[in-house]
PDB file of N, CA, C and O in Angstrom:
ATOM      1  N   MET A   1      11.060 -84.853   4.567  1.00  0.00           N
ATOM      2  CA  MET A   1      11.188 -83.745   3.323  1.00  0.00           C
ATOM      3  C   MET A   1      10.396 -82.538   3.073  1.00  0.00           C
ATOM      4  O   MET A   1      10.846 -81.831   2.596  1.00  0.00           O
ATOM      5  N   VAL A   2       9.581 -82.182   3.847  1.00  0.00           N
ATOM      6  CA  VAL A   2       8.915 -81.032   3.974  1.00  0.00           C
ATOM      7  C   VAL A   2       9.658 -79.734   4.768  1.00  0.00           C
ATOM      8  O   VAL A   2      10.068 -78.875   3.870  1.00  0.00           O
ATOM      9  N   ILE A   3      10.444 -79.895   5.772  1.00  0.00           N
ATOM     10  CA  ILE A   3      11.557 -79.411   5.781  1.00  0.00           C
ATOM     11  C   ILE A   3      12.552 -78.897   4.428  1.00  0.00           C
ATOM     12  O   ILE A   3      12.921 -78.051   4.752  1.00  0.00           O
ATOM     13  N   ALA A   4      13.081 -80.145   4.193  1.00  0.00           N
ATOM     14  CA  ALA A   4      14.045 -80.264   2.934  1.00  0.00           C
ATOM     15  C   ALA A   4      13.409 -79.319   1.951  1.00  0.00           C
ATOM     16  O   ALA A   4      13.832 -78.033   1.843  1.00  0.00           O
ATOM     17  N   SER A   5      12.395 -79.512   2.072  1.00  0.00           N
ATOM     18  CA  SER A   5      11.837 -78.919   0.720  1.00  0.00           C
ATOM     19  C   SER A   5      11.648 -77.195   0.909  1.00  0.00           C
ATOM     20  O   SER A   5      11.778 -76.213  -0.447  1.00  0.00           O
ATOM     21  N   ASN A   6      11.280 -76.608   1.973  1.00  0.00           N
ATOM     22  CA  ASN A   6      10.454 -75.203   2.728  1.00  0.00           C
ATOM     23  C   ASN A   6      11.891 -75.058   2.490  1.00  0.00           C
ATOM     24  O   ASN A   6      12.514 -73.603   1.901  1.00  0.00           O
ATOM     25  N   TYR A   7      13.533 -75.071   2.875  1.00  0.00           N
ATOM     26  CA  TYR A   7      14.786 -74.765   2.970  1.00  0.00           C
ATOM     27  C   TYR A   7      15.486 -74.064   1.486  1.00  0.00           C
ATOM     28  O   TYR A   7      15.444 -73.205   1.072  1.00  0.00           O
ATOM     29  N   TRP A   8      14.850 -74.810   0.316  1.00  0.00           N
ATOM     30  CA  TRP A   8      15.780 -75.280  -0.860  1.00  0.00           C
ATOM     31  C   TRP A   8      14.671 -74.179  -1.576  1.00  0.00           C
ATOM     32  O   TRP A   8      14.989 -73.141  -1.797  1.00  0.00           O
ATOM     33  N   SER A   9      12.995 -74.325  -1.315  1.00  0.00           N
ATOM     34  CA  SER A   9      12.606 -73.071  -1.347  1.00  0.00           C
ATOM     35  C   SER A   9      13.015 -71.585  -1.319  1.00  0.00           C
ATOM     36  O   SER A   9      12.969 -70.721  -1.717  1.00  0.00           O
ATOM     37  N   ASN A  10      12.766 -71.501  -0.015  1.00  0.00           N
ATOM     38  CA  ASN A  10      13.246 -70.290   1.095  1.00  0.00           C
ATOM     39  C   ASN A  10      15.032 -69.866  -0.085  1.00  0.00           C
ATOM     40  O   ASN A  10      15.164 -68.635  -0.139  1.00  0.00           O
ATOM     41  N   ASN A  11      15.274 -71.332   0.110  1.00  0.00           N
ATOM     42  CA  ASN A  11      16.757 -70.312  -0.421  1.00  0.00           C
ATOM     43  C   ASN A  11      17.297 -69.642  -1.689  1.00  0.00           C
ATOM     44  O   ASN A  11      17.579 -69.044  -2.217  1.00  0.00           O
ATOM     45  N   LEU A  12      16.370 -70.793  -2.718  1.00  0.00           N
ATOM     46  CA  LEU A  12      15.854 -70.084  -3.867  1.00  0.00           C
ATOM     47  C   LEU A  12      15.313 -68.760  -4.102  1.00  0.00           C
ATOM     48  O   LEU A  12      15.218 -67.590  -5.003  1.00  0.00           O
ATOM     49  N   LEU A  13      13.660 -68.589  -2.940  1.00  0.00           N
ATOM     50  CA  LEU A  13      13.604 -67.131  -2.951  1.00  0.00           C
ATOM     51  C   LEU A  13      14.709 -66.095  -2.704  1.00  0.00           C
ATOM     52  O   LEU A  13      14.810 -65.040  -3.149  1.00  0.00           O
ATOM     53  N   SER A  14      15.606 -66.203  -1.401  1.00  0.00           N
ATOM     54  CA  SER A  14      16.476 -65.457  -1.418  1.00  0.00           C
ATOM     55  C   SER A  14      17.254 -65.288  -2.377  1.00  0.00           C
ATOM     56  O   SER A  14      17.554 -64.037  -2.291  1.00  0.00           O
ATOM     57  N   MET A  15      17.660 -66.080  -3.206  1.00  0.00           N
ATOM     58  CA  MET A  15      18.934 -65.703  -4.052  1.00  0.00           C
ATOM     59  C   MET A  15      18.340 -64.888  -5.125  1.00  0.00           C
ATOM     60  O   MET A  15      18.873 -63.739  -5.728  1.00  0.00           O
ATOM     61  N   ASP A  16      16.826 -65.260  -5.633  1.00  0.00           N
ATOM     62  CA  ASP A  16      16.249 -63.981  -6.270  1.00  0.00           C
ATOM     63  C   ASP A  16      16.317 -62.619  -5.899  1.00  0.00           C
ATOM     64  O   ASP A  16      16.913 -61.640  -6.364  1.00  0.00           O
ATOM     65  N   THR A  17      15.857 -62.653  -4.856  1.00  0.00           N
ATOM     66  CA  THR A  17      15.928 -61.239  -3.828  1.00  0.00           C
ATOM     67  C   THR A  17      16.931 -60.645  -4.057  1.00  0.00           C
ATOM     68  O   THR A  17      17.429 -59.584  -4.359  1.00  0.00           O
ATOM     69  N   ASP A  18      18.432 -61.387  -3.562  1.00  0.00           N
ATOM     70  CA  ASP A  18      20.048 -61.113  -4.032  1.00  0.00           C
ATOM     71  C   ASP A  18      20.003 -60.535  -4.784  1.00  0.00           C
ATOM     72  O   ASP A  18      20.640 -59.858  -5.370  1.00  0.00           O
ATOM     73  N   ALA A  19      19.791 -61.275  -5.735  1.00  0.00           N
ATOM     74  CA  ALA A  19      19.875 -60.687  -7.566  1.00  0.00           C
ATOM     75  C   ALA A  19      19.727 -59.823  -7.999  1.00  0.00           C
ATOM     76  O   ALA A  19      19.914 -58.544  -8.020  1.00  0.00           O
ATOM     77  N   GLU A  20      17.714 -59.450  -7.137  1.00  0.00           N
ATOM     78  CA  GLU A  20      17.124 -58.349  -7.630  1.00  0.00           C
ATOM     79  C   GLU A  20      18.232 -56.966  -6.848  1.00  0.00           C
ATOM     80  O   GLU A  20      18.166 -55.425  -7.472  1.00  0.00           O
ATOM     81  N   LEU A  21      18.263 -57.151  -5.353  1.00  0.00           N
ATOM     82  CA  LEU A  21      19.074 -56.166  -5.005  1.00  0.00           C
ATOM     83  C   LEU A  21      20.237 -55.715  -5.438  1.00  0.00           C
ATOM     84  O   LEU A  21      20.755 -54.612  -5.418  1.00  0.00           O
ATOM     85  N   SER A  22      21.062 -56.850  -5.878  1.00  0.00           N
ATOM     86  CA  SER A  22      22.123 -56.783  -6.540  1.00  0.00           C
ATOM     87  C   SER A  22      22.349 -55.684  -7.894  1.00  0.00           C
ATOM     88  O   SER A  22      22.968 -54.937  -8.256  1.00  0.00           O
ATOM     89  N   ASP A  23      21.132 -55.838  -8.500  1.00  0.00           N
ATOM     90  CA  ASP A  23      20.699 -55.769  -9.563  1.00  0.00           C
ATOM     91  C   ASP A  23      20.288 -53.991  -9.097  1.00  0.00           C
ATOM     92  O   ASP A  23      21.094 -53.282  -9.769  1.00  0.00           O
ATOM     93  N   SER A  24      19.702 -53.764  -8.328  1.00  0.00           N
ATOM     94  CA  SER A  24      19.335 -52.591  -7.869  1.00  0.00           C
ATOM     95  C   SER A  24      20.832 -51.604  -7.787  1.00  0.00           C
ATOM     96  O   SER A  24      20.647 -50.401  -7.849  1.00  0.00           O
ATOM     97  N   TRP A  25      21.572 -51.952  -6.893  1.00  0.00           N
ATOM     98  CA  TRP A  25      22.626 -51.792  -6.746  1.00  0.00           C
ATOM     99  C   TRP A  25      23.580 -51.016  -7.470  1.00  0.00           C
ATOM    100  O   TRP A  25      24.176 -50.253  -7.686  1.00  0.00           O
ATOM    101  N   TRP A  26      23.698 -51.898  -8.855  1.00  0.00           N
ATOM    102  CA  TRP A  26      24.558 -51.542 -10.087  1.00  0.00           C
ATOM    103  C   TRP A  26      23.694 -50.575 -10.802  1.00  0.00           C
ATOM    104  O   TRP A  26      24.538 -50.155 -11.025  1.00  0.00           O
ATOM    105  N   LYS A  27      22.608 -50.802 -10.805  1.00  0.00           N
ATOM    106  CA  LYS A  27      22.553 -49.516 -10.885  1.00  0.00           C
ATOM    107  C   LYS A  27      22.451 -48.246 -10.405  1.00  0.00           C
ATOM    108  O   LYS A  27      22.653 -47.246 -11.389  1.00  0.00           O
ATOM    109  N   ARG A  28      22.305 -48.333  -9.338  1.00  0.00           N
ATOM    110  CA  ARG A  28      22.280 -46.870  -8.037  1.00  0.00           C
ATOM    111  C   ARG A  28      23.799 -46.505  -8.739  1.00  0.00           C
ATOM    112  O   ARG A  28      24.452 -45.335  -8.993  1.00  0.00           O
ATOM    113  N   VAL A  29      25.078 -47.348  -8.717  1.00  0.00           N
ATOM    114  CA  VAL A  29      26.560 -47.089  -9.012  1.00  0.00           C
ATOM    115  C   VAL A  29      26.703 -46.704 -10.151  1.00  0.00           C
ATOM    116  O   VAL A  29      27.407 -45.553 -10.401  1.00  0.00           O
ATOM    117  N   LYS A  30      25.775 -47.399 -11.523  1.00  0.00           N
ATOM    118  CA  LYS A  30      26.410 -46.867 -12.324  1.00  0.00           C
ATOM    119  C   LYS A  30      25.503 -45.153 -12.977  1.00  0.00           C
ATOM    120  O   LYS A  30      26.274 -44.470 -13.975  1.00  0.00           O
ATOM    121  N   TYR A  31      24.229 -44.889 -12.036  1.00  0.00           N
ATOM    122  CA  TYR A  31      23.921 -43.920 -11.848  1.00  0.00           C
ATOM    123  C   TYR A  31      24.901 -42.717 -11.514  1.00  0.00           C
ATOM    124  O   TYR A  31      25.118 -41.583 -12.249  1.00  0.00           O
ATOM    125  N   TYR A  32      25.051 -42.532 -10.455  1.00  0.00           N
ATOM    126  CA  TYR A  32      26.389 -41.688  -9.763  1.00  0.00           C
ATOM    127  C   TYR A  32      27.640 -42.080 -10.479  1.00  0.00           C
ATOM    128  O   TYR A  32      28.043 -40.835 -10.891  1.00  0.00           O
ATOM    129  N   ALA A  33      27.813 -42.770 -11.253  1.00  0.00           N
ATOM    130  CA  ALA A  33      28.538 -42.896 -11.892  1.00  0.00           C
ATOM    131  C   ALA A  33      28.705 -41.805 -13.467  1.00  0.00           C
ATOM    132  O   ALA A  33      29.574 -41.143 -13.641  1.00  0.00           O
ATOM    133  N   ARG A  34      27.715 -41.947 -14.092  1.00  0.00           N
ATOM    134  CA  ARG A  34      27.093 -40.873 -14.976  1.00  0.00           C
ATOM    135  C   ARG A  34      27.443 -39.547 -14.434  1.00  0.00           C
ATOM    136  O   ARG A  34      28.031 -38.951 -15.270  1.00  0.00           O
ATOM    137  N   LEU A  35      26.892 -39.338 -13.287  1.00  0.00           N
ATOM    138  CA  LEU A  35      27.009 -38.068 -12.512  1.00  0.00           C
ATOM    139  C   LEU A  35      27.694 -37.611 -12.742  1.00  0.00           C
ATOM    140  O   LEU A  35      28.526 -36.462 -12.993  1.00  0.00           O
ATOM    141  N   ALA A  36      28.751 -38.493 -11.893  1.00  0.00           N
ATOM    142  CA  ALA A  36      30.448 -38.001 -12.111  1.00  0.00           C
ATOM    143  C   ALA A  36      30.595 -37.715 -13.341  1.00  0.00           C
ATOM    144  O   ALA A  36      30.959 -36.689 -12.991  1.00  0.00           O
ATOM    145  N   ILE A  37      31.041 -38.741 -14.146  1.00  0.00           N
ATOM    146  CA  ILE A  37      31.441 -38.377 -15.387  1.00  0.00           C
ATOM    147  C   ILE A  37      31.044 -37.051 -16.405  1.00  0.00           C
ATOM    148  O   ILE A  37      31.749 -36.477 -16.774  1.00  0.00           O
ATOM    149  N   GLU A  38      29.886 -36.746 -15.560  1.00  0.00           N
ATOM    150  CA  GLU A  38      29.584 -35.503 -16.612  1.00  0.00           C
ATOM    151  C   GLU A  38      30.218 -34.282 -16.165  1.00  0.00           C
ATOM    152  O   GLU A  38      30.158 -33.142 -16.349  1.00  0.00           O
ATOM    153  N   ARG A  39      29.461 -34.143 -14.064  1.00  0.00           N
ATOM    154  CA  ARG A  39      29.969 -33.424 -13.471  1.00  0.00           C
ATOM    155  C   ARG A  39      31.919 -33.190 -13.801  1.00  0.00           C
ATOM    156  O   ARG A  39      32.485 -31.892 -14.126  1.00  0.00           O
ATOM    157  N   VAL A  40      32.289 -34.385 -14.260  1.00  0.00           N
ATOM    158  CA  VAL A  40      34.409 -33.856 -14.566  1.00  0.00           C
ATOM    159  C   VAL A  40      34.007 -33.221 -16.272  1.00  0.00           C
ATOM    160  O   VAL A  40      34.847 -32.436 -16.489  1.00  0.00           O
ATOM    161  N   GLU A  41      33.202 -33.988 -16.538  1.00  0.00           N
ATOM    162  CA  GLU A  41      33.439 -33.114 -18.397  1.00  0.00           C
ATOM    163  C   GLU A  41      33.111 -31.812 -18.504  1.00  0.00           C
ATOM    164  O   GLU A  41      33.565 -31.010 -18.962  1.00  0.00           O
ATOM    165  N   SER A  42      32.143 -31.909 -16.865  1.00  0.00           N
ATOM    166  CA  SER A  42      31.576 -29.805 -17.457  1.00  0.00           C
ATOM    167  C   SER A  42      32.449 -29.120 -16.612  1.00  0.00           C
ATOM    168  O   SER A  42      32.759 -28.262 -17.233  1.00  0.00           O
ATOM    169  N   GLY A  43      33.616 -29.928 -15.851  1.00  0.00           N
ATOM    170  CA  GLY A  43      34.407 -29.062 -15.541  1.00  0.00           C
ATOM    171  C   GLY A  43      35.472 -28.669 -15.993  1.00  0.00           C
ATOM    172  O   GLY A  43      36.151 -27.751 -16.422  1.00  0.00           O
ATOM    173  N   ILE A  44      35.735 -29.778 -16.953  1.00  0.00           N
ATOM    174  CA  ILE A  44      37.063 -29.557 -18.003  1.00  0.00           C
ATOM    175  C   ILE A  44      36.779 -28.940 -19.160  1.00  0.00           C
ATOM    176  O   ILE A  44      37.605 -27.525 -19.766  1.00  0.00           O
ATOM    177  N   GLU A  45      35.248 -28.823 -19.331  1.00  0.00           N
ATOM    178  CA  GLU A  45      34.966 -27.439 -20.385  1.00  0.00           C
ATOM    179  C   GLU A  45      35.068 -25.982 -19.645  1.00  0.00           C
ATOM    180  O   GLU A  45      35.201 -25.449 -20.570  1.00  0.00           O
ATOM    181  N   SER A  46      34.219 -25.806 -18.860  1.00  0.00           N
ATOM    182  CA  SER A  46      34.755 -25.018 -17.861  1.00  0.00           C
ATOM    183  C   SER A  46      36.644 -24.630 -17.688  1.00  0.00           C
ATOM    184  O   SER A  46      36.329 -23.421 -17.596  1.00  0.00           O
ATOM    185  N   VAL A  47      37.259 -25.328 -17.406  1.00  0.00           N
ATOM    186  CA  VAL A  47      39.112 -24.769 -17.571  1.00  0.00           C
ATOM    187  C   VAL A  47      38.677 -24.591 -18.761  1.00  0.00           C
ATOM    188  O   VAL A  47      39.723 -23.685 -19.000  1.00  0.00           O
ATOM    189  N   LYS A  48      38.439 -25.013 -19.979  1.00  0.00           N
ATOM    190  CA  LYS A  48      38.973 -24.776 -21.178  1.00  0.00           C
ATOM    191  C   LYS A  48      38.501 -23.428 -21.478  1.00  0.00           C
ATOM    192  O   LYS A  48      39.615 -22.732 -22.183  1.00  0.00           O
ATOM    193  N   GLU A  49      37.376 -23.053 -21.241  1.00  0.00           N
ATOM    194  CA  GLU A  49      36.639 -21.774 -21.288  1.00  0.00           C
ATOM    195  C   GLU A  49      37.825 -21.219 -20.570  1.00  0.00           C
ATOM    196  O   GLU A  49      37.623 -19.995 -21.087  1.00  0.00           O
ATOM    197  N   LEU A  50      37.773 -21.274 -19.240  1.00  0.00           N
ATOM    198  CA  LEU A  50      38.970 -20.053 -18.754  1.00  0.00           C
ATOM    199  C   LEU A  50      40.713 -19.673 -18.951  1.00  0.00           C
ATOM    200  O   LEU A  50      40.922 -18.583 -19.346  1.00  0.00           O
ATOM    201  N   LEU A  51      40.943 -20.736 -19.694  1.00  0.00           N
ATOM    202  CA  LEU A  51      41.667 -20.724 -20.448  1.00  0.00           C
ATOM    203  C   LEU A  51      41.960 -19.963 -21.988  1.00  0.00           C
ATOM    204  O   LEU A  51      43.247 -20.011 -22.776  1.00  0.00           O
ATOM    205  N   LYS A  52      41.571 -19.886 -22.104  1.00  0.00           N
ATOM    206  CA  LYS A  52      41.008 -19.268 -23.666  1.00  0.00           C
ATOM    207  C   LYS A  52      41.741 -17.912 -23.787  1.00  0.00           C
ATOM    208  O   LYS A  52      41.046 -16.978 -22.715  1.00  0.00           O
TER     209      LYS A  52
END
């Protein structure tokens, strides 16, 4: 039973770590998406200024 207990506790810890890594990954994706959106918006504003 100790082996089974260790197996389940290790897997549960692994799931927590995976969730944290996934959360961290999504935070980075969102951060870079916001940067890209800001650059696109800035570029659009620059083009509008040039076309005036």
